XYZ file of C-alpha atoms in Angstrom:
737
model
C -4.320 134.970 26.597
C -3.907 131.501 25.727
C -0.249 131.562 25.775
C 0.512 129.948 29.291
C -2.490 128.263 29.644
C -2.011 126.328 26.283
C 1.676 125.586 27.153
C 0.606 123.935 30.609
C -2.270 121.902 28.741
C 0.347 120.510 26.222
C 2.533 119.389 28.880
C -0.190 117.784 30.564
C -1.265 115.718 27.384
C 2.383 114.695 26.950
C 2.568 113.371 30.430
C -0.687 111.546 30.472
C 0.586 109.596 27.450
C 4.011 108.914 28.775
C 2.245 107.598 31.956
C 0.147 105.411 29.955
C 2.909 103.706 27.754
C 4.885 102.869 30.830
C 1.957 101.048 32.564
C 1.390 99.028 29.160
C 4.915 98.210 29.091
C 5.015 96.967 32.694
C 2.022 94.760 32.426
C 3.203 93.006 29.171
C 6.567 91.974 30.920
C 4.703 90.557 33.757
C 2.442 88.335 31.603
C 5.224 86.215 30.011
C 7.045 85.174 32.613
C 4.948 83.171 35.164
C 3.556 80.176 33.169
C 4.891 79.504 29.676
C 6.394 76.061 29.978
C 9.751 74.746 28.697
C 10.065 74.511 24.823
C 7.811 77.303 24.512
C 7.574 81.223 24.089
C 5.296 84.138 24.891
C 2.782 84.548 21.931
C 0.842 87.454 23.733
C -0.330 88.375 27.161
C -2.518 85.379 27.397
C -0.876 82.697 24.949
C 2.276 80.667 24.618
C 3.621 79.280 21.480
C 5.624 75.629 21.400
C 8.907 75.926 19.517
C 9.507 73.817 16.307
C 9.522 70.008 16.959
C 7.179 70.342 19.873
C 3.568 70.109 20.348
C 1.112 70.471 23.048
C -2.376 68.715 23.659
C -4.172 71.923 22.372
C -1.870 72.667 19.418
C 1.187 74.688 18.493
C -0.494 77.841 20.632
C -2.153 77.288 23.927
C -3.678 79.283 26.666
C -3.778 76.907 29.573
C -1.071 77.350 32.197
C -1.218 73.484 33.042
C -0.375 72.278 29.441
C 3.229 71.404 28.301
C 5.172 71.193 24.961
C 6.247 67.535 24.095
C 8.421 66.224 21.536
C 6.861 65.326 18.274
C 7.745 61.746 16.845
C 8.222 62.271 13.017
C 9.185 58.464 12.859
C 6.089 57.221 14.477
C 2.826 56.425 12.761
C 1.590 57.982 10.880
C 4.823 58.593 9.068
C 5.115 62.363 8.413
C 8.745 61.926 6.641
C 10.357 59.341 4.406
C 13.671 57.943 4.529
C 13.464 55.796 1.450
C 14.194 52.061 1.024
C 16.957 50.308 3.080
C 16.997 52.842 5.730
C 15.150 53.644 9.113
C 13.952 56.766 10.709
C 15.527 57.892 14.037
C 13.575 60.410 16.136
C 15.415 62.976 18.120
C 14.563 65.626 20.969
C 12.699 68.128 18.796
C 13.721 66.665 15.422
C 14.543 63.400 13.436
C 17.354 61.902 11.124
C 17.498 58.805 8.759
C 20.100 56.127 9.010
C 20.773 53.118 6.747
C 19.408 49.796 8.142
C 21.809 47.431 9.702
C 23.885 45.695 7.045
C 23.849 48.626 4.809
C 25.930 51.969 4.687
C 25.807 55.098 2.851
C 28.102 55.447 -0.347
C 29.688 58.657 1.024
C 30.454 56.917 4.415
C 28.322 59.182 6.649
C 26.099 57.845 9.134
C 22.857 60.226 8.788
C 20.952 61.758 6.307
C 17.744 63.827 6.346
C 15.364 62.749 3.713
C 14.788 60.299 0.913
C 16.878 62.268 -1.748
C 19.810 62.130 0.144
C 19.325 58.045 0.524
C 22.430 55.986 -0.919
C 22.271 53.066 1.095
C 23.788 49.832 -0.196
C 24.871 46.527 1.216
C 27.732 46.564 3.805
C 30.565 43.698 3.529
C 30.855 42.843 7.119
C 33.078 39.920 6.342
C 35.672 42.100 4.311
C 35.585 45.068 6.449
C 35.897 43.064 9.599
C 32.776 44.033 11.236
C 31.476 40.658 12.143
C 31.904 38.263 15.326
C 32.503 35.170 13.636
C 34.805 32.691 15.781
C 38.228 32.068 14.313
C 37.253 28.523 13.833
C 34.288 29.587 11.522
C 34.071 31.347 8.117
C 32.048 34.650 7.405
C 29.855 34.553 4.425
C 28.327 37.946 3.428
C 24.757 37.922 2.707
C 22.505 40.948 1.484
C 22.052 43.176 4.524
C 23.788 40.786 6.987
C 26.357 37.945 7.126
C 26.508 34.337 8.594
C 29.020 32.396 10.484
C 29.287 28.580 9.636
C 32.099 25.879 9.815
C 34.628 25.483 7.318
C 34.679 22.251 5.162
C 35.433 19.207 7.258
C 34.523 21.061 10.676
C 31.141 20.721 12.663
C 29.856 22.784 15.271
C 30.664 21.826 18.794
C 28.289 20.248 20.843
C 25.701 22.674 22.047
C 26.298 25.050 19.266
C 24.703 25.396 15.894
C 25.174 27.423 12.817
C 23.910 31.012 13.842
C 23.338 34.358 11.876
C 25.116 37.252 13.275
C 26.368 35.265 16.273
C 29.565 33.543 17.735
C 29.843 29.561 17.300
C 32.636 27.428 17.705
C 33.507 24.645 15.511
C 35.624 21.464 15.629
C 37.191 18.948 13.104
C 34.827 16.411 12.004
C 35.428 12.858 13.439
C 34.380 9.454 12.474
C 30.970 8.753 14.027
C 30.815 5.992 16.563
C 29.528 2.931 15.436
C 29.617 -0.420 17.354
C 28.249 -4.020 16.998
C 24.667 -4.524 17.893
C 24.955 -6.369 21.398
C 21.735 -8.712 20.821
C 23.478 -10.168 17.589
C 26.034 -12.939 18.140
C 28.067 -13.173 14.925
C 31.826 -13.574 14.392
C 31.605 -12.196 10.981
C 30.022 -9.039 12.245
C 32.254 -8.617 15.124
C 35.336 -8.596 12.751
C 33.500 -6.124 10.475
C 33.009 -3.606 13.301
C 36.584 -4.362 14.249
C 37.585 -2.702 11.034
C 35.438 0.031 11.580
C 36.784 0.859 14.768
C 40.180 0.842 13.340
C 38.945 3.256 10.725
C 37.472 5.481 13.333
C 40.845 5.764 15.217
C 43.124 6.207 11.909
C 40.419 8.659 10.376
C 41.761 12.189 9.095
C 39.676 14.487 7.096
C 42.077 14.942 4.511
C 41.637 11.022 3.537
C 37.874 11.119 3.645
C 37.437 9.524 0.029
C 40.106 6.858 1.128
C 37.859 6.018 4.149
C 34.756 5.862 2.261
C 36.147 3.526 -0.109
C 37.572 1.493 2.527
C 34.219 1.209 4.308
C 32.312 0.249 1.107
C 34.842 -2.588 0.443
C 34.555 -3.766 4.094
C 30.604 -3.841 3.778
C 31.008 -5.806 0.563
C 33.314 -8.338 2.104
C 30.902 -9.027 4.896
C 27.801 -9.277 2.575
C 29.451 -11.498 0.100
C 31.131 -13.712 2.599
C 28.542 -13.652 5.692
C 29.968 -16.454 7.383
C 27.754 -17.353 10.557
C 25.510 -14.414 9.543
C 23.713 -17.117 7.483
C 23.132 -19.404 10.392
C 20.993 -16.364 12.078
C 17.347 -16.618 12.255
C 15.327 -14.676 10.009
C 14.576 -12.163 12.510
C 18.079 -11.632 13.570
C 19.314 -11.471 9.773
C 16.697 -8.732 9.445
C 17.777 -6.783 12.366
C 21.282 -6.896 11.242
C 20.190 -5.459 7.869
C 18.496 -2.596 9.555
C 21.464 -1.704 11.676
C 23.688 -1.762 8.728
C 21.456 0.577 6.800
C 21.040 3.029 9.550
C 24.691 3.075 10.440
C 25.845 3.490 6.817
C 23.495 6.455 6.257
C 24.823 8.327 9.194
C 28.374 7.629 8.560
C 28.290 8.519 4.938
C 26.303 11.610 5.654
C 28.940 12.643 8.085
C 32.020 11.872 6.207
C 30.583 13.712 2.994
C 30.734 17.001 4.711
C 34.149 16.578 5.210
C 35.159 16.247 1.595
C 36.709 19.036 -0.442
C 35.343 18.279 -3.763
C 31.706 18.879 -5.118
C 31.190 15.375 -6.326
C 32.438 11.903 -5.769
C 31.616 8.546 -7.451
C 33.074 5.285 -6.622
C 32.526 1.808 -7.758
C 34.088 -0.938 -5.686
C 35.295 -4.204 -6.688
C 32.107 -6.039 -5.216
C 29.876 -3.860 -7.810
C 28.916 -1.592 -5.089
C 28.325 1.967 -6.139
C 28.321 5.365 -4.463
C 27.216 8.733 -5.869
C 27.868 11.862 -3.951
C 27.009 15.609 -4.378
C 28.212 18.109 -1.923
C 27.432 21.943 -2.622
C 27.205 24.875 -0.415
C 23.927 26.412 -1.657
C 21.712 25.172 -4.473
C 18.485 25.674 -6.211
C 16.226 23.856 -8.591
C 16.319 19.991 -9.135
C 19.312 17.851 -9.363
C 19.919 14.561 -10.577
C 22.564 12.083 -8.725
C 23.132 8.217 -9.762
C 25.249 5.587 -11.580
C 24.474 2.160 -13.347
C 22.338 0.813 -10.571
C 19.886 3.759 -10.083
C 19.315 7.305 -10.725
C 17.401 9.877 -8.388
C 15.879 13.060 -9.286
C 15.016 15.579 -6.272
C 14.805 19.083 -5.375
C 18.047 20.969 -3.529
C 15.241 22.538 -1.146
C 14.371 18.813 -0.138
C 18.147 17.898 0.221
C 18.922 20.814 2.597
C 15.861 20.584 4.770
C 15.738 23.006 7.596
C 19.734 23.651 7.283
C 20.297 27.101 5.839
C 23.902 27.096 6.168
C 26.780 24.710 5.601
C 27.241 22.130 2.850
C 24.233 20.260 1.482
C 24.830 16.383 0.980
C 23.006 14.350 -1.691
C 24.156 10.634 -1.587
C 22.974 7.377 -3.303
C 24.687 3.970 -2.333
C 23.465 0.988 -4.390
C 24.414 -2.413 -3.211
C 23.598 -5.679 -5.169
C 25.045 -7.904 -2.254
C 22.098 -7.734 0.230
C 19.828 -10.661 -1.026
C 21.177 -13.044 1.491
C 20.364 -10.761 4.534
C 17.056 -9.792 3.009
C 15.900 -13.052 1.827
C 12.445 -14.149 2.792
C 11.458 -10.702 4.106
C 7.790 -9.884 4.519
C 5.826 -7.378 2.512
C 3.521 -5.059 4.169
C 0.792 -3.589 1.624
C -0.828 -0.338 2.535
C -4.632 -0.457 2.619
C -4.834 1.498 -0.742
C -2.814 -1.142 -2.565
C -4.350 -4.043 -0.550
C -7.865 -2.975 -2.015
C -6.687 -2.445 -5.577
C -5.104 -5.775 -5.489
C -8.410 -7.290 -4.268
C -10.278 -5.509 -6.993
C -7.927 -6.911 -9.695
C -7.766 -10.543 -8.509
C -11.363 -10.375 -7.167
C -10.120 -12.373 -4.107
C -8.482 -11.693 -0.782
C -4.603 -11.096 -1.034
C -2.908 -13.179 1.674
C 0.401 -11.980 1.262
C 3.337 -12.319 -1.363
C 6.302 -14.240 -2.340
C 9.301 -11.676 -2.968
C 12.272 -11.747 -5.313
C 14.959 -9.091 -5.201
C 15.579 -8.187 -8.498
C 17.528 -4.671 -8.230
C 20.409 -3.580 -6.187
C 19.451 -2.032 -2.601
C 19.792 1.857 -2.765
C 20.205 3.575 0.393
C 19.304 7.312 -0.127
C 20.960 9.806 2.467
C 20.822 13.833 2.481
C 21.619 16.517 4.804
C 18.026 16.731 5.741
C 17.331 14.129 8.364
C 13.534 14.624 8.580
C 12.705 12.669 5.372
C 9.570 10.751 6.654
C 7.411 13.226 4.763
C 8.900 15.250 2.018
C 7.282 18.471 0.679
C 7.954 17.299 -2.912
C 8.075 13.571 -4.456
C 11.579 12.100 -5.577
C 11.857 10.287 -8.776
C 13.966 7.065 -9.041
C 14.851 4.963 -12.005
C 16.282 1.508 -10.802
C 17.882 -0.841 -13.156
C 17.213 -4.649 -13.018
C 17.302 -7.652 -15.267
C 14.171 -7.485 -17.381
C 11.533 -10.158 -16.487
C 7.905 -10.284 -17.782
C 5.540 -10.686 -14.779
C 3.502 -13.707 -14.895
C 0.206 -14.659 -13.510
C -0.503 -12.615 -10.043
C 3.029 -11.243 -10.443
C 3.866 -7.406 -10.500
C 7.009 -5.378 -10.301
C 6.739 -3.219 -7.226
C 9.053 -0.470 -5.824
C 9.409 -1.103 -1.930
C 11.436 0.447 0.770
C 12.935 -1.363 3.853
C 10.895 -0.125 6.968
C 12.276 -0.825 10.459
C 9.507 -1.862 13.148
C 9.249 -1.657 16.680
C 11.651 -4.395 17.451
C 14.315 -2.700 15.110
C 13.616 -5.474 12.597
C 12.612 -4.792 9.142
C 10.182 -5.630 6.455
C 9.352 -4.414 3.073
C 6.602 -1.821 2.516
C 5.034 0.234 -0.345
C 3.176 3.022 1.423
C 4.238 6.481 -0.130
C 5.599 5.036 -3.298
C 4.166 4.760 -6.592
C 5.503 2.637 -9.634
C 5.038 4.571 -12.636
C 6.280 2.161 -15.093
C 8.871 -0.295 -16.327
C 10.693 -0.585 -19.748
C 13.839 -2.000 -21.093
C 15.048 -3.339 -17.710
C 14.424 0.120 -15.714
C 11.582 0.764 -13.677
C 10.553 4.161 -12.554
C 9.239 5.197 -9.074
C 8.025 8.399 -7.158
C 8.165 8.537 -3.410
C 7.395 11.014 -0.736
C 9.921 9.923 1.579
C 13.302 8.239 1.566
C 14.925 5.168 2.774
C 16.446 2.006 1.421
C 14.818 1.336 -1.726
C 14.573 -1.571 -4.347
C 12.505 -3.250 -7.071
C 10.930 -6.503 -6.083
C 9.053 -9.152 -8.058
C 6.110 -9.903 -6.073
C 3.914 -13.031 -6.552
C 0.710 -12.444 -4.727
C -0.667 -15.311 -2.712
C -4.273 -14.812 -4.022
C -5.488 -18.468 -3.473
C -5.225 -20.223 -0.268
C -2.779 -23.233 -0.996
C -4.730 -25.421 1.181
C -7.756 -24.876 -0.374
C -6.267 -25.009 -4.091
C -4.635 -28.435 -3.100
C -8.059 -29.679 -1.861
C -9.724 -28.528 -5.166
C -7.279 -30.161 -7.572
C -7.116 -33.415 -5.328
C -10.742 -33.618 -5.170
C -11.422 -32.808 -8.824
C -8.879 -35.633 -9.936
C -10.511 -38.221 -7.553
C -13.957 -36.980 -8.796
C -12.953 -37.173 -12.435
C -11.618 -40.820 -11.765
C -14.841 -41.890 -9.994
C -17.087 -40.103 -12.578
C -15.206 -41.991 -15.438
C -15.893 -45.245 -13.388
C -19.716 -44.202 -13.195
C -19.820 -43.739 -16.702
C -18.354 -46.907 -17.801
C -20.700 -48.543 -15.170
C -23.752 -46.989 -16.533
C -22.864 -48.007 -19.955
C -21.678 -51.614 -19.547
C -23.908 -52.845 -16.790
C -26.938 -54.054 -18.483
C -28.946 -55.099 -15.313
C -29.473 -51.474 -14.290
C -30.404 -49.896 -17.614
C -33.323 -47.593 -17.686
C -34.422 -44.043 -17.572
C -32.643 -43.339 -14.322
C -29.694 -44.784 -15.563
C -29.995 -42.558 -18.336
C -30.239 -39.404 -16.188
C -27.217 -40.703 -13.956
C -25.054 -41.272 -17.132
C -25.527 -37.810 -18.587
C -25.274 -36.102 -15.289
C -21.962 -37.810 -14.838
C -20.859 -36.934 -18.556
C -21.809 -33.202 -17.810
C -19.694 -33.318 -14.631
C -16.773 -35.068 -16.019
C -16.574 -32.502 -19.051
C -16.972 -29.620 -16.767
C -14.641 -30.620 -13.959
C -11.867 -31.296 -16.847
C -12.322 -28.105 -18.364
C -12.165 -26.459 -14.942
C -9.040 -28.306 -13.846
C -7.183 -27.544 -17.117
C -8.430 -24.121 -18.127
C -9.805 -22.050 -15.467
C -6.831 -19.982 -14.798
C -6.201 -17.169 -17.401
C -2.544 -17.118 -18.193
C -1.344 -13.744 -18.940
C -4.365 -11.807 -17.689
C -5.596 -10.970 -21.439
C -9.046 -11.999 -22.072
C -8.808 -13.850 -25.424
C -10.679 -16.106 -27.708
C -9.412 -19.399 -25.559
C -10.780 -17.832 -22.203
C -13.988 -16.931 -23.684
C -14.601 -20.391 -25.159
C -13.478 -22.048 -21.734
C -15.847 -19.762 -19.816
C -18.510 -20.603 -22.372
C -18.006 -24.147 -21.969
C -18.128 -24.181 -18.407
C -21.236 -22.242 -18.317
C -22.746 -24.788 -20.517
C -21.511 -27.721 -18.600
C -22.484 -26.879 -15.121
C -25.987 -25.675 -16.207
C -26.719 -28.966 -18.253
C -25.336 -30.676 -14.854
C -27.877 -28.678 -12.832
C -30.602 -29.551 -15.467
C -29.822 -33.430 -15.373
C -30.008 -33.015 -11.403
C -33.411 -31.501 -11.843
C -34.212 -34.391 -13.977
C -33.041 -36.741 -11.271
C -35.205 -35.121 -8.905
C -38.307 -35.578 -11.444
C -37.240 -39.201 -11.861
C -36.952 -39.676 -7.753
C -40.531 -38.076 -7.596
C -41.886 -40.243 -10.243
C -40.081 -43.397 -8.457
C -41.209 -42.606 -4.824
C -44.458 -40.370 -5.148
C -45.874 -42.078 -8.500
C -44.353 -45.540 -8.114
C -47.889 -47.256 -9.295
C -48.706 -44.602 -11.821
C -46.161 -45.546 -14.621
C -42.547 -44.643 -15.586
C -40.865 -41.242 -15.861
C -40.143 -39.196 -18.724
C -38.927 -40.740 -22.124
C -35.280 -40.546 -23.190
C -35.643 -37.987 -25.964
C -37.400 -35.748 -23.533
C -34.729 -36.063 -20.971
C -32.076 -35.209 -23.771
C -33.995 -32.378 -24.882
C -34.537 -30.726 -21.412
C -30.761 -31.730 -20.189
C -29.087 -30.247 -23.228
C -31.545 -27.915 -24.766
C -32.333 -25.699 -21.851
C -28.755 -24.768 -20.801
C -28.022 -24.273 -24.747
C -30.685 -21.750 -24.886
C -29.707 -19.981 -21.856
C -25.969 -19.816 -23.181
C -26.986 -18.711 -26.387
C -29.024 -15.892 -25.142
C -26.308 -14.704 -22.824
C -23.722 -14.693 -25.398
C -26.144 -13.064 -27.832
C -26.889 -10.096 -25.307
C -23.311 -9.822 -23.843
C -20.412 -11.966 -25.316
C -18.106 -9.816 -23.405
C -19.247 -11.269 -20.379
C -17.349 -14.529 -20.849
C -14.070 -14.260 -19.090
C -12.112 -12.361 -16.604
C -8.572 -11.190 -16.113
C -7.593 -13.966 -13.777
C -10.311 -16.585 -14.506
C -11.920 -17.818 -17.192
C -15.577 -17.510 -15.845
C -18.350 -15.334 -16.080
C -17.847 -11.529 -15.382
C -19.371 -10.057 -12.359
C -20.080 -6.801 -13.922
C -23.498 -5.633 -14.682
C -25.075 -8.791 -13.224
C -23.859 -10.966 -15.964
C -23.112 -13.773 -13.488
C -26.748 -14.133 -12.752
C -27.131 -15.829 -16.075
C -25.626 -18.760 -14.224
C -26.829 -17.902 -10.713
C -30.416 -17.488 -11.682
C -31.130 -20.940 -13.273
C -28.990 -22.491 -10.400
C -31.176 -20.884 -7.720
C -34.191 -21.859 -9.369
C -33.141 -25.676 -9.979
C -31.734 -25.764 -6.505
C -34.990 -24.486 -5.044
C -37.085 -26.948 -6.988
C -34.721 -29.719 -5.668
C -34.968 -28.748 -2.381
C -38.930 -28.836 -2.753
C -38.612 -32.288 -4.268
C -36.306 -33.398 -1.607
C -38.933 -32.424 1.132
C -41.668 -33.925 -0.628
C -39.887 -37.300 -1.291
C -38.525 -37.446 2.224
C -42.257 -37.037 3.395
C -43.614 -39.778 0.963
C -40.728 -42.079 2.093
C -41.787 -41.993 5.615
C -45.270 -42.790 4.474
C -44.282 -45.561 2.072
C -41.843 -47.112 4.680
C -44.754 -47.114 7.168
C -47.116 -48.619 5.102
C -44.751 -51.255 3.366
C -42.942 -52.111 6.697
C -45.325 -51.519 9.477
C -43.372 -53.729 11.857
C -40.026 -52.382 10.968
C -37.633 -51.436 13.602
C -37.000 -47.821 14.410
C -33.529 -47.895 14.091
C -33.659 -49.369 10.503
C -36.221 -46.942 9.549
C -34.081 -44.070 10.881
C -30.932 -45.592 8.886
C -32.985 -45.838 5.890
C -34.202 -42.232 6.112
C -31.017 -40.946 6.835
C -29.217 -42.594 3.956
C -31.697 -41.346 1.769
C -31.733 -37.965 2.681
C -27.885 -37.858 2.437
C -28.185 -39.228 -1.038
C -30.858 -36.520 -2.119
C -28.560 -33.771 -0.674
C -25.677 -34.572 -2.676
C -27.034 -36.071 -5.755
C -29.398 -33.426 -6.498
C -26.775 -30.645 -5.907
C -28.111 -29.149 -2.674
C -24.605 -28.528 -1.704
C -24.391 -25.771 -4.058
C -26.349 -23.816 -1.521
C -23.158 -22.987 0.058
C -21.911 -21.610 -3.172
C -25.162 -19.409 -3.564
C -24.655 -17.886 -0.393
C -20.694 -17.309 -1.023
C -20.660 -13.611 -1.704
C -17.522 -12.739 0.248
C -14.365 -14.775 -0.513
C -13.001 -14.096 3.042
C -15.818 -16.448 4.384
C -13.158 -19.169 4.408
C -15.497 -21.727 6.003
C -17.975 -21.550 3.354
C -15.354 -21.690 0.857
C -13.817 -25.010 2.296
C -17.390 -26.650 2.658
C -18.368 -25.496 -1.053
C -15.048 -26.843 -2.518
C -15.022 -30.078 -0.480
C -18.513 -31.033 -1.172
C -18.617 -30.150 -4.921
C -14.988 -31.210 -5.766
C -15.912 -34.918 -4.200
C -19.300 -34.899 -6.065
C -18.020 -37.486 -8.379
C -16.960 -39.617 -5.711
C -20.581 -39.418 -3.992
C -22.070 -40.437 -7.238
C -19.809 -43.680 -7.539
C -20.571 -44.481 -3.991
C -24.262 -43.831 -4.061
C -25.165 -45.270 -7.665
C -22.467 -47.969 -8.014
C -21.013 -49.493 -4.756
C -24.387 -49.165 -2.934
C -26.132 -50.884 -5.639
C -26.371 -54.814 -5.331
C -26.655 -55.436 -9.097
C -23.354 -53.130 -9.642
C -21.541 -54.900 -7.113
C -22.288 -58.294 -8.312
C -21.248 -57.306 -11.828
C -18.084 -55.878 -10.544
C -17.291 -59.176 -8.773
C -17.964 -60.932 -11.980
C -15.637 -58.690 -13.802
C -12.974 -59.235 -11.169
C -13.566 -63.092 -11.453
C -13.143 -62.867 -15.046
C -9.948 -61.016 -14.879
C -8.413 -63.429 -12.192
C -10.054 -66.462 -13.843
C -11.229 -67.612 -10.476
C -14.029 -70.561 -10.298
C -15.975 -68.093 -8.205
C -17.457 -66.541 -11.256
C -20.009 -69.229 -11.617
C -21.060 -68.932 -7.956
C -21.409 -65.150 -8.615
C -23.452 -65.600 -11.784
C -26.046 -68.129 -9.841
C -26.033 -65.713 -7.157
C -26.895 -62.883 -9.686
C -29.559 -65.151 -11.252
C -31.321 -66.022 -7.891
C -30.939 -62.373 -6.912
C -32.976 -61.059 -10.170
C -35.451 -63.757 -9.845
C -36.156 -62.869 -6.287
C -36.292 -58.974 -7.076
C -39.123 -59.701 -9.638
C -41.228 -60.872 -6.586
C -40.826 -57.532 -4.837
C -41.745 -54.000 -5.337
C -38.917 -51.560 -5.850
C -36.283 -52.020 -3.166
C -33.751 -49.572 -2.036
C -30.887 -51.436 -3.622
C -32.769 -50.735 -6.978
C -32.850 -46.985 -6.288
C -29.395 -46.837 -5.700
C -29.454 -47.438 -1.931
């Protein structure tokens, strides 16, 4: 019953299964074909998968038909692979590979490898393998990872070419630089020298470079030792010639040194000029170059400068024959040095007198930019030993060209480290032509110094005449004459000590200098005290003329000599080191010690000024009372003469000195020096020549010397004059007018 029916049912089920499988296979084949992009494969009915080395924006598997599979950059950041050192990663379509960096190669000779473990990169010698682009006029030098092309020794790049790395340059043989005579200098000697230079230029051969250098140096020596009409040139032209020679020699010697085959060269000419040359392809560290005149220590990096290839030149030319061309050159002190000198000498420095001690040393390097060096250069210059005197100093200077191509000595950028045994050591941060100079600084104004010395000498003569007059002329003896006598004695001693011992030779503050400073302190204070006593006597004479005489002699001496002695003793007890200065034997400015003199002087000057005003006012009243009918002209004349006498005799001229704080105030300096140096002359005129009794005594002495019969007449005149003076009150003649 179930036989046929069961068979039919089984066949039906089989057909259904086959039909279902057939539909499923047909659907899968149709899903992959339309939308999976390039570099991908079908992953399922709705997804695609990117092949290795590619990726989509959604990742390796994506479902969006609009997406694509792009190449993965394994070498780009972030790095997903490592090729090791001296190698570079190279990306490819769907992958990558490693290659040695330019200038390096694998030991195996292969060009590519896959990872760091396969890296055997090492330097490639492009020069020996011929894998370079250097011109046949150049030399190839292998470097780590590269190579350089540069000119061979004795050759230089053609105009428009420079030494290049990994490039082609063209070189030509070194030629003698063009050097002609300066057109603005008219000199037969100089023209003859440049004719010899032109002959050298024509005959120059790089194989004979050393001989050419020697001949050039001998020609320069001949020019300098027998300058001929160069000596007749004016100062500016001679200095211009020296500057021109320096610059030309530097350029020529630098150029010719590059053509030399040897590493070093030393030449000592018959004219005692010495040349030291050192030429080296590459160097590091310090180098010392020099000879008997000078030695130089510098870094190779300073010598090479910006030049990275080619020979490095270091040269030092020392010529002792430049004195005639460089004579009377000026010195330009930088601001720091100027300030330092003014602090040392306590006075403005107005210049310096220079004397060339060493040879002039010309320095030249491959590096032409030497105005400001990265590291300092140290020099040791040999010269005859001399001990610097007063206001003298050994300085390291260099020759500097100005805007008019002339020249002068300068010190900026150079420091003198020390001097010993005929050698002076210096350091400079630039290069030029150097020399050791003995500089004698013009601290003093020679005009002012001459006025001071002549004025003091004249003042001493007049003070001596005053002292003899006050001692020997009896008709004028009195308390005021005593004041005049001791005032002149103090000024005479003080001026003598000042004239002979004020300068401190050697700069060392010794016992002599301290004694001179103390004696000057005492003498000038004593002079001011006697000036104040002169004011007191004048006060008694004019204001209290009818109330008795002035102070007694013992009180005058006690005040005149005791007060300054007390001040000096106290000052020395408090600070004895305040006496003496490095340049002058006077009171030290430090810590206000100078006020031990300025204080009393200020007080006495103010007191004298007050007495002067009171006296002048009283004189006006007295002249009005005694001479009511005196003419206005005579009254004005007497008042004027009296005022001038008071001004100078009582020391009011020191007011200029009290306000003289700045030595650059040359007007006050001249006024103060002239008035005070001639104070002895003023005293002699006021107290001797304007005194009638003194004039008569002088006349009597003159008659005694000449044995003139006029002496009897002079004596009778003197007697009648004395009798008449007793009938009058004090006349101007008796008061020194």
